[in-house]
Tab-separated table of N, CA and C in Angstrom:
chain	number	residue	atom	x	y	z
J	1	MET	N	-62.324	-26.734	-139.956
J	1	MET	CA	-61.531	-26.832	-139.366
J	1	MET	C	-61.847	-27.919	-138.218
J	2	ALA	N	-60.945	-28.599	-138.072
J	2	ALA	CA	-61.289	-29.659	-136.984
J	2	ALA	C	-61.071	-29.564	-135.481
J	3	ASN	N	-61.705	-29.933	-134.775
J	3	ASN	CA	-61.640	-29.540	-133.147
J	3	ASN	C	-60.478	-29.697	-132.459
J	4	PRO	N	-59.864	-28.623	-131.964
J	4	PRO	CA	-58.130	-28.571	-131.443
J	4	PRO	C	-58.212	-28.950	-130.242
J	5	PHE	N	-59.445	-29.431	-129.422
J	5	PHE	CA	-59.797	-29.600	-128.142
J	5	PHE	C	-60.096	-31.273	-127.979
J	6	GLN	N	-58.969	-32.166	-126.996
J	6	GLN	CA	-58.977	-33.489	-127.032
J	6	GLN	C	-60.153	-33.879	-125.983
J	7	PHE	N	-60.961	-34.781	-126.268
J	7	PHE	CA	-61.471	-34.956	-125.027
J	7	PHE	C	-61.958	-36.677	-125.301
J	8	GLY	N	-62.836	-37.511	-123.791
J	8	GLY	CA	-62.526	-39.098	-124.011
J	8	GLY	C	-61.496	-39.409	-123.529
J	9	ARG	N	-60.452	-38.915	-123.597
J	9	ARG	CA	-59.196	-39.681	-123.508
J	9	ARG	C	-58.461	-39.207	-122.479
J	10	ALA	N	-57.089	-39.251	-122.256
J	10	ALA	CA	-55.975	-38.579	-121.442
J	10	ALA	C	-55.074	-37.611	-122.391
J	11	VAL	N	-55.000	-36.237	-121.779
J	11	VAL	CA	-54.089	-35.972	-123.117
J	11	VAL	C	-52.538	-35.408	-122.747
J	12	GLU	N	-51.436	-35.109	-123.328
J	12	GLU	CA	-50.574	-35.333	-122.777
J	12	GLU	C	-49.242	-34.605	-124.070
J	13	GLY	N	-48.591	-33.583	-123.539
J	13	GLY	CA	-47.645	-32.763	-124.543
J	13	GLY	C	-48.175	-31.362	-124.969
J	14	ASP	N	-47.942	-31.273	-126.305
J	14	ASP	CA	-49.062	-30.120	-126.201
J	14	ASP	C	-50.260	-29.883	-126.141
J	15	GLN	N	-51.019	-30.958	-125.911
J	15	GLN	CA	-52.687	-30.987	-125.385
J	15	GLN	C	-52.691	-30.576	-124.162
J	16	PHE	N	-51.830	-30.891	-123.577
J	16	PHE	CA	-52.175	-30.569	-122.017
J	16	PHE	C	-51.830	-28.882	-121.423
J	17	THR	N	-52.993	-27.929	-121.096
J	17	THR	CA	-52.589	-26.762	-121.028
J	17	THR	C	-53.413	-26.476	-119.824
J	18	ASP	N	-52.709	-24.954	-119.400
J	18	ASP	CA	-53.188	-24.487	-118.682
J	18	ASP	C	-53.620	-24.634	-117.588
J	19	ARG	N	-52.317	-26.003	-116.779
J	19	ARG	CA	-52.859	-26.651	-115.672
J	19	ARG	C	-51.611	-26.036	-114.835
J	20	GLU	N	-50.785	-25.251	-114.674
J	20	GLU	CA	-49.279	-25.165	-114.299
J	20	GLU	C	-49.568	-25.062	-112.938
J	21	GLU	N	-50.837	-24.215	-112.299
J	21	GLU	CA	-51.003	-24.271	-110.629
J	21	GLU	C	-51.491	-25.551	-110.067
J	22	PRO	N	-52.530	-26.205	-110.887
J	22	PRO	CA	-52.867	-27.911	-109.713
J	22	PRO	C	-51.322	-28.825	-110.523
J	23	LEU	N	-50.491	-28.350	-111.453
J	23	LEU	CA	-49.554	-29.410	-111.463
J	23	LEU	C	-48.391	-28.953	-110.467
J	24	ARG	N	-48.070	-27.733	-110.159
J	24	ARG	CA	-47.207	-27.338	-109.375
J	24	ARG	C	-48.038	-28.489	-107.991
J	25	LEU	N	-49.012	-28.080	-107.356
J	25	LEU	CA	-49.426	-28.283	-106.655
J	25	LEU	C	-49.279	-30.085	-106.420
J	26	VAL	N	-49.657	-30.816	-107.035
J	26	VAL	CA	-49.544	-32.383	-107.056
J	26	VAL	C	-48.150	-32.937	-107.397
J	27	THR	N	-47.442	-32.154	-108.027
J	27	THR	CA	-45.893	-32.640	-107.985
J	27	THR	C	-45.392	-32.404	-106.354
J	28	THR	N	-45.564	-31.278	-105.903
J	28	THR	CA	-45.076	-30.844	-104.700
J	28	THR	C	-45.470	-31.674	-103.246
J	29	CYS	N	-46.973	-31.889	-103.584
J	29	CYS	CA	-47.041	-33.333	-102.809
J	29	CYS	C	-46.400	-34.682	-102.978
J	30	MET	N	-46.298	-34.972	-104.305
J	30	MET	CA	-45.476	-36.317	-104.599
J	30	MET	C	-44.303	-35.956	-104.311
J	31	ARG	N	-43.099	-35.261	-104.265
J	31	ARG	CA	-42.217	-34.829	-104.040
J	31	ARG	C	-41.951	-35.072	-102.370
J	32	GLU	N	-42.786	-34.143	-101.914
J	32	GLU	CA	-42.652	-34.371	-100.095
J	32	GLU	C	-43.402	-35.551	-99.640
J	33	GLY	N	-43.872	-36.652	-100.535
J	33	GLY	CA	-44.346	-37.887	-99.636
J	33	GLY	C	-45.925	-37.704	-98.828
J	34	GLN	N	-46.499	-36.815	-99.588
J	34	GLN	CA	-47.360	-36.002	-99.065
J	34	GLN	C	-48.911	-36.769	-99.698
J	35	ASN	N	-49.652	-37.584	-99.033
J	35	ASN	CA	-50.919	-37.922	-99.920
J	35	ASN	C	-51.863	-37.355	-100.066
J	36	ALA	N	-52.568	-37.430	-101.188
J	36	ALA	CA	-53.736	-36.078	-101.911
J	36	ALA	C	-54.454	-36.905	-102.692
J	37	ILE	N	-55.744	-36.586	-102.376
J	37	ILE	CA	-56.876	-36.834	-103.583
J	37	ILE	C	-57.106	-35.932	-104.563
J	38	LEU	N	-57.501	-36.030	-105.528
J	38	LEU	CA	-58.030	-35.279	-106.510
J	38	LEU	C	-59.653	-35.966	-106.467
J	39	VAL	N	-60.088	-34.591	-106.507
J	39	VAL	CA	-61.617	-34.860	-106.341
J	39	VAL	C	-62.629	-33.466	-107.757
J	40	SER	N	-62.667	-34.168	-108.671
J	40	SER	CA	-63.734	-33.339	-109.715
J	40	SER	C	-64.483	-34.119	-110.320
J	41	PRO	N	-65.439	-33.309	-111.311
J	41	PRO	CA	-66.525	-34.136	-112.359
J	41	PRO	C	-66.270	-35.191	-113.111
J	42	ARG	N	-66.320	-36.212	-113.386
J	42	ARG	CA	-65.729	-36.419	-114.846
J	42	ARG	C	-65.219	-35.760	-115.784
J	43	ARG	N	-64.552	-36.556	-116.686
J	43	ARG	CA	-63.854	-35.278	-117.874
J	43	ARG	C	-63.068	-33.785	-117.489
J	44	TYR	N	-62.664	-33.840	-116.314
J	44	TYR	CA	-62.198	-32.716	-115.879
J	44	TYR	C	-60.657	-32.858	-115.986
J	45	GLY	N	-59.906	-33.762	-116.692
J	45	GLY	CA	-59.119	-33.699	-116.822
J	45	GLY	C	-57.512	-34.375	-115.680
J	46	LYS	N	-58.357	-35.030	-114.665
J	46	LYS	CA	-57.411	-35.770	-113.864
J	46	LYS	C	-56.809	-36.653	-113.925
J	47	THR	N	-56.763	-37.348	-114.916
J	47	THR	CA	-55.775	-38.262	-115.392
J	47	THR	C	-54.620	-38.045	-116.112
J	48	SER	N	-55.069	-37.060	-117.000
J	48	SER	CA	-54.177	-35.857	-117.741
J	48	SER	C	-53.190	-35.388	-116.806
J	49	LEU	N	-53.766	-34.634	-115.861
J	49	LEU	CA	-53.072	-34.243	-114.723
J	49	LEU	C	-52.113	-35.144	-113.770
J	50	LEU	N	-52.400	-35.930	-113.608
J	50	LEU	CA	-51.748	-36.939	-112.886
J	50	LEU	C	-50.667	-37.643	-113.798
J	51	LYS	N	-50.919	-38.103	-115.018
J	51	LYS	CA	-49.941	-38.593	-115.694
J	51	LYS	C	-48.583	-37.687	-116.035
J	52	THR	N	-49.037	-36.117	-116.187
J	52	THR	CA	-48.339	-35.345	-116.662
J	52	THR	C	-47.493	-35.230	-115.400
J	53	ALA	N	-47.918	-35.282	-114.111
J	53	ALA	CA	-47.314	-35.146	-112.692
J	53	ALA	C	-46.463	-36.289	-112.724
J	54	VAL	N	-46.690	-37.519	-112.686
J	54	VAL	CA	-45.670	-38.327	-112.890
J	54	VAL	C	-44.620	-38.289	-114.034
J	55	ARG	N	-44.673	-37.727	-115.036
J	55	ARG	CA	-43.780	-37.898	-115.706
J	55	ARG	C	-43.194	-36.504	-115.681
J	56	SER	N	-43.538	-35.459	-115.101
J	56	SER	CA	-42.605	-34.438	-114.601
J	56	SER	C	-41.084	-34.768	-113.462
J	57	ILE	N	-42.239	-35.850	-112.419
J	57	ILE	CA	-41.105	-36.151	-111.262
J	57	ILE	C	-40.231	-37.167	-111.610
J	58	ASN	N	-40.203	-38.067	-112.744
J	58	ASN	CA	-39.708	-39.029	-113.575
J	58	ASN	C	-38.659	-38.378	-114.379
J	59	ASP	N	-38.858	-37.208	-114.602
J	59	ASP	CA	-37.986	-36.556	-115.633
J	59	ASP	C	-37.271	-35.474	-114.865
J	60	SER	N	-37.606	-35.545	-113.642
J	60	SER	CA	-36.141	-34.620	-112.867
J	60	SER	C	-35.486	-35.450	-112.192
J	61	GLY	N	-35.525	-36.854	-112.318
J	61	GLY	CA	-34.685	-37.695	-111.228
J	61	GLY	C	-35.638	-38.034	-109.796
J	62	GLY	N	-36.993	-37.747	-110.231
J	62	GLY	CA	-37.579	-38.797	-108.979
J	62	GLY	C	-37.882	-40.058	-109.124
J	63	HIS	N	-39.187	-40.546	-108.379
J	63	HIS	CA	-39.633	-41.781	-108.678
J	63	HIS	C	-41.060	-42.026	-108.191
J	64	ALA	N	-41.583	-42.241	-109.345
J	64	ALA	CA	-43.091	-42.375	-109.133
J	64	ALA	C	-43.955	-43.371	-110.537
J	65	ALA	N	-44.818	-43.698	-109.867
J	65	ALA	CA	-45.519	-44.663	-110.899
J	65	ALA	C	-47.300	-44.369	-110.769
J	66	MET	N	-47.786	-44.824	-112.256
J	66	MET	CA	-49.113	-44.540	-111.829
J	66	MET	C	-50.002	-45.921	-111.794
J	67	VAL	N	-50.785	-46.282	-111.020
J	67	VAL	CA	-52.121	-47.615	-111.132
J	67	VAL	C	-53.225	-46.947	-111.298
J	68	ASP	N	-53.933	-47.775	-112.479
J	68	ASP	CA	-55.574	-47.607	-112.864
J	68	ASP	C	-55.822	-48.565	-112.153
J	69	LEU	N	-56.818	-48.138	-111.714
J	69	LEU	CA	-57.407	-49.676	-110.761
J	69	LEU	C	-58.720	-49.529	-111.960
J	70	MET	N	-59.356	-49.009	-112.909
J	70	MET	CA	-60.794	-49.091	-113.423
J	70	MET	C	-60.732	-50.702	-113.649
J	71	LEU	N	-60.077	-51.233	-114.444
J	71	LEU	CA	-60.415	-52.641	-114.863
J	71	LEU	C	-59.831	-53.785	-113.864
J	72	CYS	N	-60.035	-53.551	-112.954
J	72	CYS	CA	-59.409	-54.208	-111.400
J	72	CYS	C	-60.776	-55.116	-110.747
J	73	ALA	N	-60.814	-56.188	-111.035
J	73	ALA	CA	-61.916	-56.925	-110.621
J	73	ALA	C	-61.870	-57.272	-108.906
J	74	ASP	N	-60.500	-57.895	-109.175
J	74	ASP	CA	-60.203	-58.090	-107.593
J	74	ASP	C	-59.266	-57.860	-106.867
J	75	ARG	N	-58.268	-58.104	-105.474
J	75	ARG	CA	-57.330	-58.260	-105.069
J	75	ARG	C	-55.969	-58.348	-105.837
J	76	ARG	N	-56.018	-59.736	-106.564
J	76	ARG	CA	-55.036	-60.061	-106.928
J	76	ARG	C	-55.072	-59.408	-108.076
J	77	ALA	N	-56.108	-58.458	-108.946
J	77	ALA	CA	-55.610	-57.491	-110.121
J	77	ALA	C	-54.554	-56.747	-109.308
J	78	VAL	N	-55.603	-55.708	-108.276
J	78	VAL	CA	-54.760	-54.975	-107.617
J	78	VAL	C	-53.229	-54.849	-107.583
J	79	ALA	N	-53.039	-56.049	-106.564
J	79	ALA	CA	-51.749	-56.347	-106.737
J	79	ALA	C	-50.743	-56.423	-107.629
J	80	ASP	N	-51.491	-56.949	-108.728
J	80	ASP	CA	-50.752	-57.083	-109.995
J	80	ASP	C	-50.341	-55.941	-110.447
J	81	GLU	N	-51.335	-54.771	-110.614
J	81	GLU	CA	-51.144	-53.591	-111.334
J	81	GLU	C	-49.988	-52.616	-110.527
J	82	VAL	N	-50.298	-52.951	-109.155
J	82	VAL	CA	-49.176	-52.175	-108.253
J	82	VAL	C	-47.807	-52.472	-108.634
J	83	ARG	N	-47.625	-53.913	-108.235
J	83	ARG	CA	-46.279	-54.890	-109.126
J	83	ARG	C	-46.054	-54.147	-110.192
J	84	LYS	N	-46.653	-54.360	-111.465
J	84	LYS	CA	-46.122	-53.661	-112.723
J	84	LYS	C	-45.745	-52.855	-112.704
J	85	ALA	N	-46.171	-51.500	-111.442
J	85	ALA	CA	-46.200	-49.998	-111.706
J	85	ALA	C	-45.164	-49.653	-110.929
J	86	LEU	N	-44.968	-50.139	-110.019
J	86	LEU	CA	-43.952	-50.113	-108.676
J	86	LEU	C	-42.529	-50.480	-109.177
J	87	LEU	N	-42.585	-51.828	-109.238
J	87	LEU	CA	-40.960	-52.577	-109.159
J	87	LEU	C	-40.207	-52.154	-110.079
J	88	PRO	N	-40.891	-51.326	-111.424
J	88	PRO	CA	-39.657	-51.000	-112.141
J	88	PRO	C	-39.070	-49.710	-111.864
J	89	LEU	N	-39.484	-49.058	-110.941
J	89	LEU	CA	-38.569	-48.047	-110.264
J	89	LEU	C	-37.655	-48.412	-109.104
J	90	SER	N	-37.231	-49.726	-109.539
J	90	SER	CA	-36.573	-50.154	-108.165
J	90	SER	C	-34.958	-50.666	-109.275
J	91	ARG	N	-35.342	-50.829	-110.319
J	91	ARG	CA	-34.348	-50.851	-111.336
J	91	ARG	C	-32.900	-50.259	-110.751
J	92	GLY	N	-33.073	-48.542	-111.173
J	92	GLY	CA	-31.835	-47.761	-110.882
J	92	GLY	C	-31.206	-48.207	-109.333
J	93	TRP	N	-31.736	-48.168	-108.275
J	93	TRP	CA	-31.599	-48.605	-106.839
J	93	TRP	C	-30.943	-50.132	-107.303
J	94	LEU	N	-31.218	-50.925	-107.802
J	94	LEU	CA	-30.921	-52.203	-107.924
J	94	LEU	C	-29.842	-52.440	-108.550
J	95	ALA	N	-28.872	-51.648	-109.327
J	95	ALA	CA	-27.865	-51.518	-110.236
J	95	ALA	C	-26.687	-52.530	-109.422
J	96	ASN	N	-26.189	-51.817	-108.008
J	96	ASN	CA	-25.545	-53.279	-107.156
J	96	ASN	C	-25.882	-54.058	-105.991
J	97	ARG	N	-27.007	-53.784	-105.674
J	97	ARG	CA	-27.630	-54.439	-104.861
J	97	ARG	C	-28.529	-55.799	-104.824
J	98	VAL	N	-28.092	-56.255	-105.966
J	98	VAL	CA	-29.044	-57.535	-106.241
J	98	VAL	C	-29.447	-58.568	-105.259
J	99	ALA	N	-28.359	-59.052	-104.593
J	99	ALA	CA	-28.666	-59.742	-103.688
J	99	ALA	C	-29.084	-59.430	-102.594
J	100	GLN	N	-28.930	-57.928	-101.911
J	100	GLN	CA	-29.899	-57.297	-100.759
J	100	GLN	C	-31.117	-57.095	-100.972
J	101	TRP	N	-31.710	-57.147	-102.852
J	101	TRP	CA	-32.859	-56.464	-103.361
J	101	TRP	C	-33.865	-57.806	-103.172
J	102	ARG	N	-33.338	-58.752	-103.560
J	102	ARG	CA	-33.763	-59.970	-103.150
J	102	ARG	C	-34.207	-60.692	-102.178
J	103	GLU	N	-33.193	-60.527	-101.028
J	103	GLU	CA	-33.590	-60.580	-99.551
J	103	GLU	C	-35.093	-59.563	-98.946
J	104	LEU	N	-34.959	-58.360	-99.442
J	104	LEU	CA	-35.627	-57.731	-98.707
J	104	LEU	C	-37.263	-58.170	-99.714
J	105	VAL	N	-37.131	-58.348	-101.115
J	105	VAL	CA	-38.369	-58.486	-101.567
J	105	VAL	C	-39.009	-60.341	-101.083
J	106	ALA	N	-37.936	-61.511	-100.897
J	106	ALA	CA	-38.659	-62.548	-100.171
J	106	ALA	C	-39.025	-62.495	-99.171
J	107	SER	N	-38.595	-61.192	-97.803
J	107	SER	CA	-38.928	-60.863	-96.738
J	107	SER	C	-40.428	-60.188	-96.567
J	108	ARG	N	-40.305	-59.519	-97.585
J	108	ARG	CA	-41.677	-58.696	-97.278
J	108	ARG	C	-42.891	-59.284	-98.286
J	109	ILE	N	-42.502	-59.902	-99.534
J	109	ILE	CA	-43.247	-60.678	-100.053
J	109	ILE	C	-43.086	-61.998	-101.044
J	110	PRO	N	-43.422	-63.146	-100.085
J	110	PRO	CA	-42.522	-64.089	-100.216
J	110	PRO	C	-43.512	-64.770	-101.600
J	111	HIS	N	-44.437	-64.254	-102.236
J	111	HIS	CA	-45.139	-65.212	-103.203
J	111	HIS	C	-44.898	-64.451	-104.447
J	112	LEU	N	-43.757	-63.283	-104.620
J	112	LEU	CA	-43.383	-62.632	-105.706
J	112	LEU	C	-41.875	-63.314	-106.397
J	113	ALA	N	-42.017	-64.095	-107.352
J	113	ALA	CA	-40.668	-64.370	-108.126
J	113	ALA	C	-40.191	-63.423	-109.136
J	114	ILE	N	-38.759	-63.329	-108.696
J	114	ILE	CA	-37.630	-62.524	-109.623
J	114	ILE	C	-36.937	-63.363	-110.674
J	115	THR	N	-37.021	-63.043	-111.900
J	115	THR	CA	-36.163	-63.548	-112.990
J	115	THR	C	-35.236	-62.805	-113.275
J	116	LEU	N	-33.849	-62.494	-113.128
J	116	LEU	CA	-32.601	-61.662	-113.566
J	116	LEU	C	-32.568	-61.705	-114.850
J	117	GLU	N	-32.264	-60.759	-115.801
J	117	GLU	CA	-32.102	-61.232	-117.110
J	117	GLU	C	-31.370	-60.127	-117.721
J	118	HIS	N	-30.624	-60.195	-118.993
J	118	HIS	CA	-29.974	-59.789	-119.376
J	118	HIS	C	-30.032	-58.285	-119.169
J	119	GLY	N	-31.040	-57.599	-119.350
J	119	GLY	CA	-31.402	-56.130	-119.658
J	119	GLY	C	-32.026	-55.806	-117.809
J	120	GLY	N	-32.086	-56.477	-117.321
J	120	GLY	CA	-32.411	-56.229	-116.217
J	120	GLY	C	-33.080	-57.200	-115.405
J	121	TYR	N	-34.614	-57.369	-114.918
J	121	TYR	CA	-35.220	-58.407	-114.135
J	121	TYR	C	-36.923	-58.381	-114.637
J	122	GLU	N	-37.421	-59.276	-114.308
J	122	GLU	CA	-38.769	-59.535	-114.662
J	122	GLU	C	-39.489	-60.166	-113.333
J	123	THR	N	-40.450	-59.559	-113.075
J	123	THR	CA	-41.397	-60.171	-111.937
J	123	THR	C	-42.575	-60.879	-111.968
J	124	THR	N	-43.466	-61.639	-111.420
J	124	THR	CA	-44.362	-62.222	-111.086
J	124	THR	C	-44.905	-62.627	-110.208
J	125	PHE	N	-46.193	-62.964	-109.743
J	125	PHE	CA	-46.579	-63.553	-108.693
J	125	PHE	C	-46.474	-64.718	-108.840
J	126	ARG	N	-46.008	-65.914	-108.150
J	126	ARG	CA	-46.439	-67.350	-107.849
J	126	ARG	C	-47.629	-67.863	-107.368
J	127	PRO	N	-48.146	-69.072	-107.966
J	127	PRO	CA	-49.587	-69.653	-107.388
J	127	PRO	C	-49.490	-69.426	-105.479
J	128	VAL	N	-50.665	-69.454	-105.585
J	128	VAL	CA	-50.917	-68.774	-103.801
J	128	VAL	C	-52.475	-70.014	-103.320
J	129	ALA	N	-52.403	-69.744	-102.524
J	129	ALA	CA	-53.715	-70.544	-101.890
J	129	ALA	C	-54.748	-69.543	-102.251
J	130	ARG	N	-55.952	-70.549	-102.729
J	130	ARG	CA	-57.602	-69.281	-102.889
J	130	ARG	C	-57.296	-68.169	-101.699
J	131	ASP	N	-57.184	-68.935	-100.640
J	131	ASP	CA	-57.737	-67.662	-99.613
J	131	ASP	C	-56.366	-66.944	-99.186
J	132	TYR	N	-55.441	-66.930	-100.196
J	132	TYR	CA	-54.143	-66.086	-99.762
J	132	TYR	C	-55.166	-64.170	-99.707
J	133	ASP	N	-54.078	-63.546	-98.968
J	133	ASP	CA	-54.701	-62.202	-98.672
J	133	ASP	C	-54.479	-61.501	-99.568
J	134	TRP	N	-54.465	-60.801	-100.985
J	134	TRP	CA	-54.145	-60.027	-101.923
J	134	TRP	C	-53.748	-58.651	-101.090
J	135	GLY	N	-54.548	-58.818	-100.026
J	135	GLY	CA	-54.478	-57.316	-99.788
J	135	GLY	C	-52.441	-56.874	-99.003
J	136	ASP	N	-52.519	-58.091	-98.473
J	136	ASP	CA	-50.999	-58.176	-97.745
J	136	ASP	C	-49.895	-57.991	-98.922
J	137	ALA	N	-49.974	-58.521	-100.212
J	137	ALA	CA	-49.584	-58.399	-101.095
J	137	ALA	C	-49.231	-56.938	-101.397
J	138	ILE	N	-50.487	-56.438	-101.796
J	138	ILE	CA	-50.410	-55.055	-102.291
J	138	ILE	C	-49.657	-54.151	-101.085
J	139	ALA	N	-49.939	-54.280	-99.598
J	139	ALA	CA	-49.410	-53.277	-98.550
J	139	ALA	C	-48.027	-53.767	-98.736
J	140	SER	N	-47.628	-54.913	-99.081
J	140	SER	CA	-46.154	-55.221	-99.089
J	140	SER	C	-45.125	-54.722	-99.844
J	141	THR	N	-45.546	-54.678	-101.409
J	141	THR	CA	-45.300	-54.259	-102.570
J	141	THR	C	-45.104	-52.441	-101.928
J	142	ILE	N	-45.934	-52.008	-101.957
J	142	ILE	CA	-45.810	-50.347	-101.357
J	142	ILE	C	-45.113	-50.163	-100.285
J	143	SER	N	-45.414	-50.995	-99.126
J	143	SER	CA	-44.118	-51.121	-98.231
J	143	SER	C	-42.435	-50.893	-98.544
J	144	LEU	N	-42.091	-51.820	-99.425
J	144	LEU	CA	-40.838	-52.269	-100.471
J	144	LEU	C	-40.780	-50.833	-100.846
J	145	MET	N	-41.738	-50.204	-101.978
J	145	MET	CA	-40.993	-49.261	-102.823
J	145	MET	C	-40.373	-48.152	-101.844
J	146	ALA	N	-41.785	-48.121	-100.465
J	146	ALA	CA	-40.968	-46.824	-99.432
J	146	ALA	C	-39.653	-47.005	-99.168
J	147	LYS	N	-39.376	-48.107	-98.660
J	147	LYS	CA	-37.964	-48.612	-98.304
J	147	LYS	C	-37.066	-48.597	-98.741
J	148	LEU	N	-36.948	-48.318	-100.467
J	148	LEU	CA	-36.418	-48.012	-101.281
J	148	LEU	C	-36.009	-46.484	-101.556
J	149	GLY	N	-36.848	-45.911	-101.576
J	149	GLY	CA	-36.909	-44.190	-101.357
J	149	GLY	C	-36.429	-43.584	-100.182
J	150	THR	N	-36.166	-42.377	-100.376
J	150	THR	CA	-35.284	-41.614	-99.285
J	150	THR	C	-35.942	-40.352	-99.365
J	151	ARG	N	-35.343	-40.200	-98.019
J	151	ARG	CA	-36.349	-38.482	-97.453
J	151	ARG	C	-36.291	-37.184	-98.777
J	152	ASP	N	-34.954	-37.467	-99.442
J	152	ASP	CA	-34.806	-36.393	-100.524
J	152	ASP	C	-35.559	-37.011	-101.779
J	153	ALA	N	-35.841	-38.109	-102.038
J	153	ALA	CA	-36.674	-38.998	-103.411
J	153	ALA	C	-37.194	-39.809	-102.690
J	154	PRO	N	-38.422	-39.455	-102.203
J	154	PRO	CA	-39.528	-40.566	-101.986
J	154	PRO	C	-40.034	-40.973	-103.073
J	155	VAL	N	-40.300	-42.184	-103.020
J	155	VAL	CA	-41.607	-43.002	-104.357
J	155	VAL	C	-42.874	-42.705	-104.289
J	156	ALA	N	-43.334	-42.219	-105.411
J	156	ALA	CA	-44.838	-41.643	-105.549
J	156	ALA	C	-45.592	-42.389	-106.204
J	157	LEU	N	-46.508	-42.812	-105.404
J	157	LEU	CA	-47.458	-43.840	-106.130
J	157	LEU	C	-48.908	-43.451	-106.671
J	158	VAL	N	-49.306	-43.146	-107.739
J	158	VAL	CA	-50.480	-41.966	-108.015
J	158	VAL	C	-51.598	-43.570	-108.258
J	159	ILE	N	-52.371	-43.434	-107.715
J	159	ILE	CA	-53.855	-44.513	-107.843
J	159	ILE	C	-54.897	-43.373	-108.691
J	160	ASP	N	-55.041	-44.097	-109.961
J	160	ASP	CA	-56.273	-43.552	-110.875
J	160	ASP	C	-57.365	-44.180	-110.490
J	161	GLU	N	-58.877	-43.968	-110.546
J	161	GLU	CA	-59.970	-44.619	-110.246
J	161	GLU	C	-59.956	-45.383	-109.055
J	162	PHE	N	-59.064	-44.774	-108.207
J	162	PHE	CA	-58.985	-45.618	-106.686
J	162	PHE	C	-60.512	-45.729	-106.005
J	163	GLN	N	-61.276	-44.814	-106.596
J	163	GLN	CA	-62.729	-45.457	-106.225
J	163	GLN	C	-63.366	-46.564	-106.071
J	164	LYS	N	-62.772	-47.518	-107.581
J	164	LYS	CA	-63.355	-48.721	-107.911
J	164	LYS	C	-63.028	-49.576	-106.501
J	165	ILE	N	-62.105	-49.209	-105.472
J	165	ILE	CA	-61.221	-50.234	-104.338
J	165	ILE	C	-62.831	-50.728	-103.824
J	166	ALA	N	-64.087	-49.583	-103.457
J	166	ALA	CA	-65.182	-49.810	-102.827
J	166	ALA	C	-65.903	-51.112	-103.514
J	167	SER	N	-65.697	-51.366	-104.887
J	167	SER	CA	-66.538	-52.334	-105.528
J	167	SER	C	-65.794	-53.702	-105.364
J	168	ILE	N	-64.220	-53.924	-105.174
J	168	ILE	CA	-63.544	-55.064	-105.696
J	168	ILE	C	-63.748	-55.963	-104.223
J	169	ASP	N	-64.052	-57.164	-104.419
J	169	ASP	CA	-64.207	-58.144	-103.757
J	169	ASP	C	-65.375	-57.998	-102.625
J	170	SER	N	-66.192	-57.205	-103.342
J	170	SER	CA	-67.472	-57.027	-102.159
J	170	SER	C	-68.403	-58.227	-102.548
């Protein structure tokens, strides 16, 4: 008989069990715009819990994204991960506000290029000077998404492996 328990990777669906109370606490914080930090030893299912919470928020009409910093070596990589996670959340808001959205992006993230496509849009960072502060791009992207959120439906950003920040650009 095969081992019914999964380990070594995040689990989803039927494999995610017996975590109703932690899931409720995390999703409540996300819906209410509250910061939260999950702390536990490795391999206790933090990533599985967070992925399930993000999916739950999005499935119920909310706006949530998840960023994993494990493979980020510098601030530009962090900025790119935040961009890839958060900006797709603006698609619904964007429907009839393309000009307003472009102006908002241009004023907050001047190095972000937006290409409109038939099915939506694509974003990339333009080349910048070596000494560009990518911390500004990260903060601006998060600020932009917070502006797109509302009191009733805030935008939630989950950062997995956030302790990696301490070793980035040090």
